[in-house]
Amino acid sequence: MPAKQTSSQSPSAKKNHRPPTYANYINGEWAPSKSGETFANHNPADTRDIVGYFPRSAAEDIDAAVAAAAEAYPKWRLVPAPKRAEYIFRVGEILIRDKEAISRDMTREMGKTLKETRGDTQEAIDMAYFVAGEGRRLYGQTTTSELADKFAMSVRDPIGVCGLITPWNFPIAIPSWKIFPAILCGNTVVIKPAEDTPLSVYRFVKAFEEAGLPPGVVNMVTGYGETAGAPLVVHPTIRLVSFTGSTQVGRIIAMQAADKGKKCSLEMGGKNAILVMEDANLELAVEGAIWGAFGTAGQRCTAASRLIVHKKVIKKFTQMLVERAKGLRLGNGLDAATDVGPVVNQEQLERVLGYIEIGRSRDKAKLLCGGERVADGDLAHGYFIAPTVFGDVAPNATIAQEEIFGPVTAIIPCQDFEDAMRIANGVGYGLSASIYTGDVNRAFRAMRDIEAGICYVNAPTIGAEVHLPFGGVKGTGNGHREGGLQAFDIFSEWKTLYVDFSGRLQKAQIAD
Ligand code: NAD
């Protein structure tokens, strides 16, 4: 039976209700973990509010889900892609119908503002329409053969059972980047969502169930990384692992996948920079920096955690930025007046505060605003950190090199454009970058020379659209791209086909 529906009531309204207990989705059925164990999912804006209990799954649950996916695969791979796409269109329509409820639940379980969770759900809707449209394309190539009376073409083949592991910061958008292209290509999947956002993925999977997707094509198993994620990665039936999360975990997964000869796509951390040149529109640059640094409380892989600013405008830019940052309102993301929500959990709170301390003491950066936990009044039971700006940060400082993943940004002075580019490229990551300038020549040089998978001109580091490739270089990725047509290269293998209709043995490359 499906687990109980959830609601987005306030904690006080829920005082007398026991939070619902949810289930795994395996072979079209809802079931608890085999051990019966669960874990609690807390609202980071008010930890007294338990969103629900979710199965604390282990290898045996992964085994059951992978078996279901393997059983469904031979039939699903033979369903024509346009028919597979029809299920995806239906899921898109269900998400449109339920967008508000899904988004409210998402804010409640991971904290970002309702405006942003609506954007997250919308991204999955966009992805549904984009991917489903490809069901009638999914083009291969035909080409000429070097031999007479011979036909040559290449087509996409599915891979098999895919293991999908996702983070909590885009609870529906990221699963949609993986599940939709995977099943459109004819694969079946098992998804292990982040332990902080199982409810959003539960709601997403419910949409597949309602759309009538055959049992076993999409399976969901909730639980922790080491006990539920790791068995999925090493399971012998899993042919492809698609992971989004930290670089640290991604590297472990890459090694395990390599050891077992599996295909593996990784989307990992970032240390993204906005370059502000002396000819930039400063109002626009400040607005972009505020959104880039503090949107989703800085918990985006594309967050602008470095602001590299030309010495001629740094004073003015800093003053304008700090004034805006101080005016941002912290609060529960369900409150329309909130600009910045909480960070996702206690561990993240401690990690971010730890980096702020390093910025102050070891890096000797100038703390210009924020720098502390806020726990007054309504915020007493949440994980709130004041939007934090450091000034005079050295390019090699820890806070300018490591991913913080919180509402913290570092202003780094630069001498000129060349210096700015050197600083921007001087990190171990390469996801997103942006330049604010009025000079078209510089803009093109930045686009050419920046070491990143994504580059914006006169716009912040965040704002990806689903029909363009998304991903990064260096420590951010391993050569794959999600989104865009490139996503299909992750979830399919090229098969090359030759048809010789000459009626005789013809030999390529061999002269008779
Ligand atoms: P995380 O690496 O801690 O966890 C990600 C997922 O991996 C979770 O589902 C977790 O349970 C699972 N996991 C953890 N250990 C595992 C293991 N040993 N084996 C298998 N699975 C395991 O990351 P997070 O804290 O959820 O997310 C934040 C990170 O994700 C940041 O570094 C951020 O930059 C990155 N991220 C990257 C992108 C991108 O597209 N490049 C997008 C969003 C987030």
Coordinates of C-alpha atoms and ligand atoms in Angstrom, one line a residue:
M1 CA 0.0 0.0 0.0
P2 CA 1.2 3.5 -0.6
A3 CA 2.4 5.3 2.4
K4 CA 0.3 8.0 3.9
Q5 CA -0.1 11.3 2.2
T6 CA 1.7 14.2 3.8
S7 CA 0.7 17.7 4.5
S8 CA 2.4 21.0 4.9
Q9 CA 0.8 22.1 8.2
S10 CA 2.7 24.2 10.6
P11 CA 4.3 22.4 13.6
S12 CA 1.8 23.8 16.0
A13 CA -1.2 22.6 13.9
K14 CA 0.5 19.2 13.8
K15 CA 1.2 18.9 17.5
N16 CA -1.4 16.1 18.0
H17 CA -0.5 14.1 14.9
R18 CA 2.2 11.4 14.7
P19 CA 4.2 12.2 11.6
P20 CA 3.5 9.7 8.7
T21 CA 5.7 6.7 8.0
Y22 CA 6.7 6.3 4.4
A23 CA 7.8 3.2 2.4
N24 CA 10.2 2.2 -0.3
Y25 CA 8.8 1.7 -3.8
I26 CA 9.8 -1.7 -5.2
N27 CA 8.3 -3.4 -8.2
G28 CA 5.3 -1.1 -8.1
E29 CA 4.6 -1.7 -4.5
W30 CA 5.2 0.2 -1.3
A31 CA 7.0 -1.7 1.4
P32 CA 9.0 -0.9 4.6
S33 CA 12.7 -1.8 4.8
K34 CA 13.2 -5.5 5.5
S35 CA 14.6 -4.7 8.9
G36 CA 11.6 -2.5 9.7
E37 CA 13.9 0.3 10.7
T38 CA 13.2 3.9 9.9
F39 CA 14.8 7.3 10.3
A40 CA 13.2 10.7 11.1
N41 CA 13.3 13.6 8.6
H42 CA 13.3 16.9 10.4
N43 CA 12.3 20.4 9.2
P44 CA 15.6 22.4 9.3
A45 CA 13.6 25.6 10.0
D46 CA 12.2 24.1 13.2
T47 CA 13.6 20.7 14.2
R48 CA 10.7 20.0 16.5
D49 CA 8.7 19.4 13.3
I50 CA 9.2 15.9 12.1
V51 CA 8.2 15.7 8.4
G52 CA 8.0 11.9 8.5
Y53 CA 9.7 8.6 9.1
F54 CA 11.4 6.8 6.2
P55 CA 12.8 3.3 5.7
R56 CA 16.3 3.0 6.9
S57 CA 17.2 0.5 4.1
A58 CA 20.2 -1.7 3.7
A59 CA 21.8 -4.1 1.2
E60 CA 18.8 -6.5 1.3
D61 CA 16.4 -3.8 0.3
I62 CA 18.7 -2.7 -2.5
D63 CA 18.9 -6.3 -3.7
A64 CA 15.1 -6.5 -3.9
A65 CA 14.8 -3.2 -5.8
V66 CA 17.6 -4.1 -8.3
A67 CA 15.9 -7.5 -8.9
A68 CA 12.7 -5.7 -9.7
A69 CA 14.4 -3.4 -12.0
A70 CA 16.2 -6.3 -13.7
E71 CA 13.0 -8.2 -14.2
A72 CA 11.3 -5.1 -15.7
Y73 CA 14.2 -4.3 -18.1
P74 CA 13.7 -6.8 -20.9
K75 CA 10.1 -5.7 -21.5
W76 CA 10.8 -2.0 -21.0
R77 CA 13.7 -1.8 -23.4
L78 CA 11.4 -3.0 -26.2
V79 CA 8.7 -0.4 -25.5
P80 CA 9.1 2.1 -28.3
A81 CA 10.7 5.4 -27.1
P82 CA 7.6 7.5 -28.1
K83 CA 5.5 5.3 -25.9
R84 CA 8.0 5.5 -23.0
A85 CA 7.8 9.3 -23.5
E86 CA 4.0 9.3 -23.0
Y87 CA 4.5 8.2 -19.4
I88 CA 7.0 11.0 -18.9
F89 CA 4.5 13.6 -20.3
R90 CA 1.9 12.3 -17.9
V91 CA 4.3 12.6 -15.0
G92 CA 5.0 16.3 -16.1
E93 CA 1.2 16.9 -16.0
I94 CA 0.9 15.4 -12.5
L95 CA 3.8 17.6 -11.3
I96 CA 2.0 20.7 -12.7
R97 CA -1.2 19.8 -10.9
D98 CA 0.6 19.1 -7.6
K99 CA 3.3 21.8 -8.0
E100 CA 2.3 23.9 -5.0
A101 CA 1.9 21.0 -2.5
I102 CA 5.1 19.3 -3.7
S103 CA 7.0 22.6 -3.3
R104 CA 5.6 23.3 0.1
D105 CA 6.7 19.9 1.3
M106 CA 10.1 20.4 -0.2
T107 CA 10.5 23.7 1.7
R108 CA 9.4 22.0 4.9
E109 CA 11.9 19.2 4.5
M110 CA 15.0 21.1 3.3
G111 CA 14.4 24.7 4.0
K112 CA 14.9 26.7 0.9
T113 CA 12.2 29.4 0.2
L114 CA 9.0 28.5 -1.5
K115 CA 9.9 30.6 -4.5
E116 CA 12.9 28.4 -5.0
T117 CA 11.2 25.1 -4.3
R118 CA 8.6 26.1 -6.9
G119 CA 11.5 26.6 -9.2
D120 CA 12.9 23.2 -8.3
T121 CA 9.6 21.5 -9.1
Q122 CA 9.3 23.6 -12.3
E123 CA 12.7 22.3 -13.4
A124 CA 11.4 18.8 -13.2
I125 CA 8.4 19.8 -15.2
D126 CA 10.6 21.4 -17.8
M127 CA 12.7 18.3 -17.9
A128 CA 9.7 16.1 -18.3
Y129 CA 8.6 18.0 -21.4
F130 CA 12.1 18.3 -22.8
V131 CA 12.9 14.6 -22.4
A132 CA 9.5 13.4 -23.5
G133 CA 9.8 15.5 -26.7
E134 CA 13.0 13.6 -27.4
G135 CA 11.0 10.3 -27.4
R136 CA 10.1 11.1 -31.0
R137 CA 13.7 12.0 -31.9
L138 CA 16.3 10.2 -30.0
Y139 CA 18.2 10.5 -33.2
G140 CA 21.1 8.3 -34.4
Q141 CA 23.1 8.9 -37.5
T142 CA 23.2 7.4 -40.9
T143 CA 26.2 7.8 -43.1
T144 CA 27.7 6.5 -46.2
S145 CA 29.8 3.3 -46.2
E146 CA 33.2 3.2 -47.9
L147 CA 32.0 0.1 -49.8
A148 CA 29.3 -0.2 -52.5
D149 CA 26.0 -1.8 -51.6
K150 CA 26.5 -1.3 -47.9
F151 CA 24.5 0.7 -45.4
A152 CA 25.9 2.2 -42.2
M153 CA 24.2 3.8 -39.2
S154 CA 24.4 4.2 -35.4
V155 CA 21.6 4.0 -32.9
R156 CA 21.2 4.4 -29.1
D157 CA 20.9 1.3 -27.0
P158 CA 19.8 1.3 -23.4
I159 CA 22.4 0.2 -20.8
G160 CA 20.4 -1.9 -18.3
V161 CA 19.7 -1.3 -14.7
C162 CA 20.9 2.1 -13.5
G163 CA 21.7 3.1 -9.9
L164 CA 20.9 6.8 -9.2
I165 CA 22.2 8.6 -6.1
T166 CA 21.1 12.2 -5.5
P167 CA 21.8 15.1 -3.1
W168 CA 19.3 17.1 -1.0
N169 CA 19.8 20.6 -2.5
F170 CA 17.7 20.1 -5.6
P171 CA 15.4 17.3 -4.3
I172 CA 13.2 16.9 -7.4
A173 CA 15.1 18.6 -10.1
I174 CA 18.2 16.4 -9.8
P175 CA 16.3 13.1 -9.7
S176 CA 14.4 14.3 -12.8
W177 CA 17.7 15.0 -14.6
K178 CA 18.5 11.3 -14.1
I179 CA 15.2 9.4 -14.1
F180 CA 13.6 10.9 -17.2
P181 CA 16.5 10.4 -19.6
A182 CA 17.3 7.0 -18.1
I183 CA 13.9 5.6 -18.7
L184 CA 13.4 7.3 -22.0
C185 CA 16.5 5.5 -23.3
G186 CA 14.9 2.2 -22.2
N187 CA 16.7 1.6 -18.9
T188 CA 15.2 0.7 -15.6
V189 CA 16.3 2.5 -12.4
V190 CA 16.8 2.3 -8.6
I191 CA 17.1 5.7 -7.0
K192 CA 18.5 6.3 -3.5
P193 CA 17.6 9.9 -2.5
A194 CA 19.6 11.9 0.0
E195 CA 18.6 11.2 3.6
D196 CA 17.5 14.8 4.1
T197 CA 15.0 14.9 1.2
P198 CA 13.3 11.5 0.8
L199 CA 9.8 13.1 0.9
S200 CA 10.4 15.1 -2.3
V201 CA 11.5 11.9 -4.1
Y202 CA 8.6 10.0 -2.6
R203 CA 6.3 12.6 -4.2
F204 CA 8.1 12.4 -7.5
V205 CA 7.9 8.6 -7.5
K206 CA 4.1 8.8 -6.6
A207 CA 3.7 10.7 -9.9
F208 CA 5.3 7.8 -11.8
E209 CA 2.9 5.4 -10.1
E210 CA -0.1 7.5 -10.9
A211 CA 1.1 7.8 -14.5
G212 CA 0.8 4.0 -14.8
L213 CA 4.5 3.3 -15.4
P214 CA 4.9 -0.5 -15.4
P215 CA 6.1 -2.0 -12.1
G216 CA 9.9 -2.2 -11.7
V217 CA 10.8 0.5 -14.2
V218 CA 11.4 3.1 -11.4
N219 CA 12.2 1.9 -7.9
M220 CA 13.0 4.0 -4.8
V221 CA 15.0 2.9 -1.7
T222 CA 15.6 5.4 1.1
G223 CA 18.4 5.4 3.6
Y224 CA 21.9 6.5 4.4
G225 CA 24.8 6.7 2.0
E226 CA 27.0 4.1 3.5
T227 CA 24.3 1.5 4.2
A228 CA 21.9 2.0 1.2
G229 CA 24.0 4.0 -1.3
A230 CA 27.1 1.9 -1.2
P231 CA 25.4 -1.4 -1.9
L232 CA 23.7 0.1 -4.9
V233 CA 27.0 1.2 -6.3
V234 CA 28.7 -2.2 -6.0
H235 CA 25.6 -4.3 -6.9
P236 CA 26.7 -6.6 -9.8
T237 CA 23.5 -6.1 -11.7
I238 CA 23.9 -2.3 -11.8
R239 CA 25.5 -1.3 -15.1
L240 CA 25.6 2.4 -14.6
V241 CA 25.9 4.6 -11.5
S242 CA 24.8 8.2 -11.9
F243 CA 25.8 10.3 -8.8
T244 CA 25.4 13.9 -7.8
G245 CA 26.9 15.0 -4.5
S246 CA 30.2 15.9 -2.9
T247 CA 33.5 15.4 -4.6
Q248 CA 34.7 13.4 -1.7
V249 CA 31.9 10.8 -2.0
G250 CA 32.0 11.0 -5.8
R251 CA 35.6 9.9 -5.8
I252 CA 34.9 6.9 -3.7
I253 CA 32.0 5.9 -6.0
A254 CA 34.2 6.4 -9.1
M255 CA 36.8 4.0 -7.7
Q256 CA 34.2 1.4 -6.8
A257 CA 32.6 1.7 -10.2
A258 CA 35.9 1.5 -12.0
D259 CA 36.8 -1.6 -10.0
K260 CA 33.6 -3.3 -11.2
G261 CA 33.8 -2.0 -14.7
K262 CA 30.6 0.0 -14.5
K263 CA 29.8 3.2 -16.4
C264 CA 29.8 6.1 -13.9
S265 CA 28.7 9.7 -14.3
L266 CA 29.6 12.2 -11.6
E267 CA 28.3 15.7 -10.8
M268 CA 30.2 17.1 -7.8
G269 CA 31.2 20.2 -5.9
G270 CA 32.0 23.7 -7.1
K271 CA 33.9 26.8 -6.0
N272 CA 32.3 29.3 -8.4
A273 CA 33.4 32.8 -9.0
I274 CA 31.8 36.0 -10.2
L275 CA 34.3 38.4 -11.8
V276 CA 33.4 42.1 -11.5
M277 CA 35.3 44.3 -13.8
E278 CA 35.8 48.1 -13.5
D279 CA 33.4 48.7 -16.4
A280 CA 30.6 46.5 -14.9
N281 CA 27.1 47.8 -14.1
L282 CA 27.7 47.6 -10.4
E283 CA 24.0 47.6 -9.4
L284 CA 23.5 44.5 -11.6
A285 CA 26.6 42.8 -10.4
V286 CA 25.6 43.3 -6.7
E287 CA 22.1 42.0 -7.4
G288 CA 23.6 39.0 -9.2
A289 CA 26.2 38.4 -6.4
I290 CA 23.4 38.5 -3.7
W291 CA 21.3 35.9 -5.6
G292 CA 24.3 33.8 -6.5
A293 CA 25.8 33.7 -3.0
F294 CA 22.8 33.6 -0.8
G295 CA 20.0 31.9 -2.9
T296 CA 19.3 28.4 -1.4
A297 CA 21.3 29.7 1.6
G298 CA 24.4 29.2 -0.6
Q299 CA 23.7 25.5 -0.8
R300 CA 24.0 25.2 -4.6
C301 CA 26.7 23.5 -6.4
T302 CA 26.8 26.7 -8.6
A303 CA 26.7 29.1 -5.6
A304 CA 28.9 32.2 -6.1
S305 CA 31.2 31.7 -3.1
R306 CA 34.0 33.9 -4.7
L307 CA 33.6 37.5 -5.8
I308 CA 36.7 38.6 -7.7
V309 CA 36.5 42.3 -7.9
H310 CA 38.6 44.9 -9.8
K311 CA 40.6 47.2 -7.5
K312 CA 39.0 50.3 -9.0
V313 CA 35.5 49.4 -8.0
I314 CA 36.1 47.1 -5.0
K315 CA 35.3 49.7 -2.4
K316 CA 32.0 50.7 -3.9
F317 CA 31.0 47.1 -4.7
T318 CA 31.8 46.0 -1.2
Q319 CA 29.8 48.7 0.4
M320 CA 26.8 48.0 -1.8
L321 CA 27.0 44.3 -1.3
V322 CA 27.3 44.4 2.5
E323 CA 24.4 46.7 2.7
R324 CA 22.2 44.4 0.7
A325 CA 23.5 41.3 2.6
K326 CA 22.6 42.9 5.9
G327 CA 19.1 43.6 4.7
L328 CA 18.4 39.9 3.8
R329 CA 15.7 38.4 6.0
L330 CA 16.4 35.0 7.5
G331 CA 13.4 32.8 8.2
N332 CA 11.2 29.8 7.5
G333 CA 11.1 29.4 3.7
L334 CA 7.3 29.1 3.8
D335 CA 7.1 32.7 5.0
A336 CA 6.7 34.9 1.9
A337 CA 8.9 37.6 3.6
T338 CA 11.9 35.3 3.9
D339 CA 14.9 35.8 1.7
V340 CA 17.2 33.2 3.1
G341 CA 16.2 29.9 4.7
P342 CA 18.1 27.6 7.1
V343 CA 21.0 25.3 6.1
V344 CA 19.9 21.7 5.8
N345 CA 21.0 20.0 9.0
Q346 CA 23.2 20.1 12.1
E347 CA 26.3 18.7 10.3
Q348 CA 26.0 21.4 7.6
L349 CA 25.5 24.1 10.3
E350 CA 28.7 23.0 12.1
R351 CA 30.6 22.7 8.8
V352 CA 29.7 26.2 7.7
L353 CA 30.4 27.8 11.1
G354 CA 33.7 25.9 11.0
Y355 CA 34.6 27.6 7.7
I356 CA 33.6 31.0 9.1
E357 CA 36.0 30.4 12.0
I358 CA 38.8 29.4 9.6
G359 CA 38.1 32.6 7.5
R360 CA 38.4 34.7 10.6
S361 CA 41.4 33.1 12.3
R362 CA 43.6 31.1 9.9
D363 CA 42.8 33.0 6.7
K364 CA 42.8 36.4 8.5
A365 CA 40.0 37.6 6.2
K366 CA 37.9 40.7 7.1
L367 CA 34.5 39.7 8.4
L368 CA 32.2 42.3 6.9
C369 CA 28.8 41.0 8.0
G370 CA 27.1 37.9 9.4
G371 CA 29.5 35.3 10.7
E372 CA 27.2 33.6 13.2
R373 CA 24.3 31.4 13.9
V374 CA 21.0 33.2 14.5
A375 CA 18.7 31.6 17.0
D376 CA 16.4 34.3 18.2
G377 CA 12.6 34.1 18.6
D378 CA 11.1 32.1 15.7
L379 CA 14.5 30.9 14.6
A380 CA 15.4 29.3 17.9
H381 CA 14.9 25.8 16.7
G382 CA 16.3 26.0 13.2
Y383 CA 19.7 25.9 11.5
F384 CA 20.0 29.6 10.6
I385 CA 23.3 31.3 9.7
A386 CA 23.4 35.1 8.9
P387 CA 24.4 35.9 5.3
T388 CA 28.2 36.3 5.7
V389 CA 30.6 38.3 3.6
F390 CA 34.4 38.2 4.0
G391 CA 36.5 41.0 2.5
D392 CA 40.2 41.2 1.5
V393 CA 40.4 37.4 1.0
A394 CA 43.6 36.0 -0.5
P395 CA 43.1 33.8 -3.5
N396 CA 44.7 30.8 -1.8
A397 CA 42.9 31.2 1.5
T398 CA 40.9 28.1 2.6
I399 CA 37.6 29.9 2.3
A400 CA 38.6 30.9 -1.3
Q401 CA 39.6 27.3 -2.2
E402 CA 37.2 24.9 -0.5
E403 CA 33.5 24.4 -1.1
I404 CA 31.6 25.8 1.9
F405 CA 28.1 25.1 0.8
G406 CA 26.5 27.8 3.0
P407 CA 25.5 31.5 3.0
V408 CA 29.2 32.6 2.9
T409 CA 31.0 34.5 0.2
A410 CA 34.5 35.9 -0.2
I411 CA 35.5 39.1 -1.9
I412 CA 38.9 38.7 -3.5
P413 CA 40.6 41.8 -4.9
C414 CA 42.2 41.7 -8.4
Q415 CA 44.5 44.0 -10.3
D416 CA 43.0 43.6 -13.8
F417 CA 41.2 41.2 -16.1
E418 CA 44.2 38.8 -16.5
D419 CA 44.7 38.7 -12.7
A420 CA 40.9 38.0 -12.3
M421 CA 41.1 35.1 -14.7
R422 CA 44.1 33.6 -13.0
I423 CA 42.4 33.7 -9.6
A424 CA 39.1 32.3 -11.1
N425 CA 41.0 29.3 -12.6
G426 CA 43.2 28.8 -9.5
V427 CA 40.9 26.3 -7.8
G428 CA 40.4 22.6 -7.9
Y429 CA 36.8 22.8 -9.2
G430 CA 35.3 24.0 -12.5
L431 CA 31.5 24.1 -12.5
S432 CA 30.1 27.6 -13.1
A433 CA 31.6 31.1 -13.5
S434 CA 30.4 34.6 -14.4
I435 CA 31.8 37.9 -15.5
Y436 CA 30.2 41.3 -15.2
T437 CA 31.7 43.7 -17.8
G438 CA 30.6 46.1 -20.5
D439 CA 33.5 45.1 -22.8
V440 CA 32.5 42.5 -25.4
N441 CA 36.1 41.5 -26.0
R442 CA 36.7 40.7 -22.4
A443 CA 33.4 38.8 -22.2
F444 CA 34.5 36.6 -25.1
R445 CA 38.0 36.1 -23.7
A446 CA 36.5 35.0 -20.4
M447 CA 34.1 32.6 -22.1
R448 CA 37.0 31.1 -24.0
D449 CA 39.5 30.9 -21.2
I450 CA 37.5 30.1 -18.1
E451 CA 38.0 26.5 -16.7
A452 CA 34.3 25.7 -16.0
G453 CA 31.5 23.8 -17.6
I454 CA 29.2 26.8 -17.5
C455 CA 29.9 30.5 -18.0
Y456 CA 27.5 33.4 -17.7
V457 CA 28.0 37.0 -18.9
N458 CA 26.3 39.7 -16.9
A459 CA 24.3 37.2 -15.0
P460 CA 25.1 35.3 -11.8
T461 CA 26.6 31.7 -11.6
I462 CA 23.2 30.1 -11.1
G463 CA 20.3 29.8 -13.5
A464 CA 20.9 26.7 -15.6
E465 CA 18.2 25.7 -18.1
V466 CA 17.3 22.0 -18.7
H467 CA 17.8 21.9 -22.5
L468 CA 21.5 22.9 -22.2
P469 CA 24.3 20.7 -20.9
F470 CA 25.0 21.0 -17.2
G471 CA 28.2 19.9 -15.5
G472 CA 31.8 20.8 -14.8
V473 CA 35.5 20.2 -15.2
K474 CA 38.4 19.4 -12.8
G475 CA 37.1 18.3 -9.4
T476 CA 33.5 18.9 -10.4
G477 CA 32.9 16.1 -12.9
N478 CA 34.2 13.2 -14.8
G479 CA 33.5 14.2 -18.4
H480 CA 29.7 13.7 -18.5
R481 CA 26.9 16.3 -18.8
E482 CA 23.4 16.2 -17.5
G483 CA 20.6 18.2 -19.2
G484 CA 20.6 18.9 -22.9
L485 CA 20.9 16.2 -25.5
Q486 CA 24.2 15.3 -23.8
A487 CA 22.3 13.6 -21.0
F488 CA 21.3 10.8 -23.4
D489 CA 25.0 10.0 -23.8
I490 CA 25.1 9.0 -20.2
F491 CA 22.1 6.8 -20.3
S492 CA 22.6 5.1 -23.6
E493 CA 25.4 3.3 -25.5
W494 CA 26.0 3.8 -29.2
K495 CA 25.5 0.8 -31.3
T496 CA 26.9 0.8 -34.9
L497 CA 25.1 -1.2 -37.5
Y498 CA 26.3 -2.2 -41.0
V499 CA 24.1 -3.9 -43.6
D500 CA 25.8 -5.4 -46.6
F501 CA 23.4 -5.9 -49.5
S502 CA 26.0 -6.7 -52.1
G503 CA 25.7 -10.5 -51.8
R504 CA 29.4 -11.0 -51.6
L505 CA 32.2 -10.6 -49.0
Q506 CA 33.4 -7.0 -49.0
K507 CA 36.4 -6.1 -46.8
A508 CA 36.8 -2.6 -45.3
Q509 CA 40.3 -1.1 -45.5
I510 CA 41.6 -4.2 -47.4
A511 CA 42.5 -3.6 -51.1
D512 CA 41.6 -6.5 -53.4
Ligands
NAD1 P1 26.9 13.8 -0.4 O1 28.1 13.4 -1.2 O2 27.1 13.8 1.1 O3 25.7 12.9 -0.6 C1 25.1 12.7 -1.9 C2 24.4 11.4 -2.0 O4 25.4 10.3 -1.8 C3 23.4 11.1 -0.8 O5 22.3 10.5 -1.3 C4 24.2 10.2 0.1 O6 23.3 9.4 0.9 C5 25.0 9.4 -0.8 N1 26.2 8.8 -0.3 C6 27.0 9.3 0.7 N2 28.0 8.4 0.9 C7 27.9 7.4 0.0 C8 28.6 6.3 -0.2 N3 29.7 5.9 0.4 N4 28.2 5.4 -1.2 C9 27.1 5.7 -2.0 N5 26.3 6.8 -1.7 C10 26.7 7.7 -0.7 O7 26.4 15.3 -0.9 P2 25.3 16.2 -0.3 O8 25.7 16.7 1.0 O9 24.0 15.4 -0.3 O10 25.2 17.3 -1.4 C11 26.0 18.4 -1.4 C12 27.1 18.2 -2.5 O11 26.5 17.9 -3.7 C13 27.9 19.5 -2.7 O12 29.3 19.1 -2.8 C14 27.4 20.0 -4.0 O13 28.3 20.8 -4.7 C15 27.1 18.7 -4.7 N6 26.2 19.0 -5.8 C16 26.6 18.9 -7.1 C17 25.8 19.2 -8.2 C18 26.3 19.2 -9.6 O14 25.5 19.0 -10.5 N7 27.6 19.3 -9.9 C19 24.5 19.5 -8.0 C20 24.0 19.5 -6.6 C21 24.9 19.2 -5.6

